[in-house]
Coordinates of C-alpha atoms and ligand atoms in Angstrom, one line a residue:
M1470 CA 30.0 9.1 8.0
I1471 CA 30.5 9.8 4.4
Y1472 CA 28.4 9.0 1.3
V1473 CA 30.3 8.2 -1.8
Y1474 CA 28.7 7.9 -5.2
L1475 CA 30.5 5.7 -7.8
N1476 CA 29.3 5.9 -11.4
Y1477 CA 30.9 3.4 -13.8
P1478 CA 30.3 4.7 -17.3
N1479 CA 30.7 8.4 -16.3
R1480 CA 33.9 7.8 -14.3
Q1481 CA 32.7 9.5 -11.2
A1482 CA 33.5 9.2 -7.5
T1483 CA 31.8 11.9 -5.4
V1484 CA 32.1 12.3 -1.7
H1485 CA 29.3 13.8 0.3
H1486 CA 29.9 14.7 4.0
D1487 CA 26.6 16.3 4.6
S1488 CA 23.9 13.6 5.2
T1489 CA 21.2 16.1 4.3
C1490 CA 22.7 16.9 0.9
P1491 CA 19.9 16.8 -1.6
H1492 CA 22.1 15.0 -4.2
I1493 CA 22.1 11.9 -2.0
R1494 CA 18.4 11.5 -2.2
Q1495 CA 18.1 12.6 -5.8
A1496 CA 20.7 10.1 -7.0
H1497 CA 18.9 7.2 -5.3
K1498 CA 16.8 5.3 -7.8
Q1499 CA 14.6 2.3 -7.5
G1500 CA 16.7 -0.8 -6.7
Q1501 CA 19.7 1.4 -5.9
R1502 CA 22.8 -0.6 -4.8
T1503 CA 24.3 0.6 -1.5
A1504 CA 27.3 -0.8 0.2
K1505 CA 27.2 -0.1 3.9
I1506 CA 30.8 -0.2 5.2
N1507 CA 31.4 0.1 9.0
L1508 CA 34.1 -1.2 11.2
A1509 CA 32.2 -4.5 11.8
R1510 CA 31.6 -5.1 8.1
I1511 CA 34.7 -3.6 6.5
S1512 CA 36.6 -6.8 5.6
E1513 CA 33.4 -8.4 4.2
E1514 CA 32.5 -5.4 2.1
L1515 CA 36.0 -4.7 0.8
G1516 CA 36.2 -8.4 -0.1
K1517 CA 33.2 -8.0 -2.3
F1518 CA 35.0 -5.3 -4.3
A1519 CA 38.2 -7.3 -4.4
D1520 CA 36.5 -10.5 -5.5
K1521 CA 34.3 -8.8 -8.1
Q1522 CA 31.1 -9.6 -6.3
Y1523 CA 30.0 -6.0 -7.0
T1524 CA 29.8 -6.0 -10.8
F1525 CA 29.6 -2.9 -13.0
A1526 CA 28.1 -2.5 -16.5
S1527 CA 26.5 0.2 -18.6
K1528 CA 22.9 -0.6 -17.5
P1529 CA 20.8 1.0 -14.8
S1530 CA 21.0 -1.8 -12.3
R1531 CA 24.8 -2.1 -12.6
N1532 CA 26.1 1.3 -13.6
D1533 CA 26.6 2.8 -10.1
I1534 CA 26.7 2.2 -6.3
W1535 CA 26.5 4.3 -3.2
L1536 CA 29.0 3.6 -0.4
E1537 CA 27.9 4.6 3.1
I1538 CA 31.1 4.5 5.1
D1539 CA 30.9 5.0 8.9
S1540 CA 33.9 4.8 11.1
R1541 CA 33.5 8.1 13.0
D1542 CA 36.8 9.3 11.4
A1543 CA 36.5 11.3 8.2
D1544 CA 40.1 10.7 7.2
F1545 CA 39.8 7.0 7.5
E1546 CA 36.5 7.0 5.7
K1547 CA 38.0 8.8 2.7
A1548 CA 40.9 6.4 2.7
V1549 CA 38.5 3.5 2.6
A1550 CA 36.7 5.1 -0.3
A1551 CA 40.0 5.5 -2.2
Y1552 CA 40.8 1.9 -1.5
V1553 CA 37.4 0.7 -2.8
L1554 CA 38.2 2.7 -6.0
R1555 CA 41.6 0.9 -6.3
L1556 CA 39.9 -2.5 -5.7
A1557 CA 37.2 -1.8 -8.3
G1558 CA 39.8 -0.5 -10.6
K1559 CA 41.6 -3.8 -10.7
H1560 CA 38.5 -5.3 -12.4
Y1561 CA 37.0 -2.2 -14.1
K1562 CA 39.2 0.3 -16.0
P1563 CA 37.0 3.4 -15.6
F1564 CA 37.7 3.3 -11.9
R1565 CA 41.5 3.3 -12.4
E1566 CA 43.4 6.5 -11.5
L1567 CA 40.1 8.1 -10.6
G1568 CA 40.3 10.7 -7.8
L1569 CA 37.6 11.3 -5.2
Q1570 CA 35.8 14.6 -5.7
T1571 CA 34.3 16.3 -2.6
H1572 CA 30.8 17.6 -3.2
C1573 CA 29.8 18.9 0.2
Q1574 CA 31.2 19.3 3.8
S1575 CA 29.5 18.1 6.9
N1576 CA 28.6 21.6 8.0
G1577 CA 26.2 21.9 5.0
V1578 CA 28.4 24.3 3.0
S1579 CA 28.8 23.0 -0.5
V1580 CA 32.4 23.0 -1.9
S1581 CA 31.4 25.1 -4.8
N1582 CA 30.1 27.9 -2.5
V1583 CA 33.3 27.9 -0.6
V1584 CA 35.3 28.4 -3.7
A1585 CA 33.0 31.2 -4.8
Q1586 CA 33.5 33.0 -1.5
G1587 CA 37.2 32.7 -1.9
V1588 CA 37.6 31.0 1.5
Ligands
ZN1860 ZN1 26.7 16.6 -1.4

């Protein structure tokens, strides 16, 4: 399962693999929108992005969304996240040509720590 944070005005798409990552909790605000995408709901949820049912604007209730993508296959989950970005980008320019940034891995090691250690 991955957690992906999309921010519209800031042009941000951040992937969290570690469910205990403090950023996931910190970034949740009151009334936070979350799209739960699993194999049973994938076509329904992707359709909402394709059909512009998820709208984005520069106000707190519409400026971001969390994707919770659960397919038990990390590569597929990241591909789904990239596809969501492409679908949203058809309606919203800030999401166009926006790459996914990995924030943390599932073993709890943050990506920035890995880089610092030269691994
Ligand atoms: Zn994280």
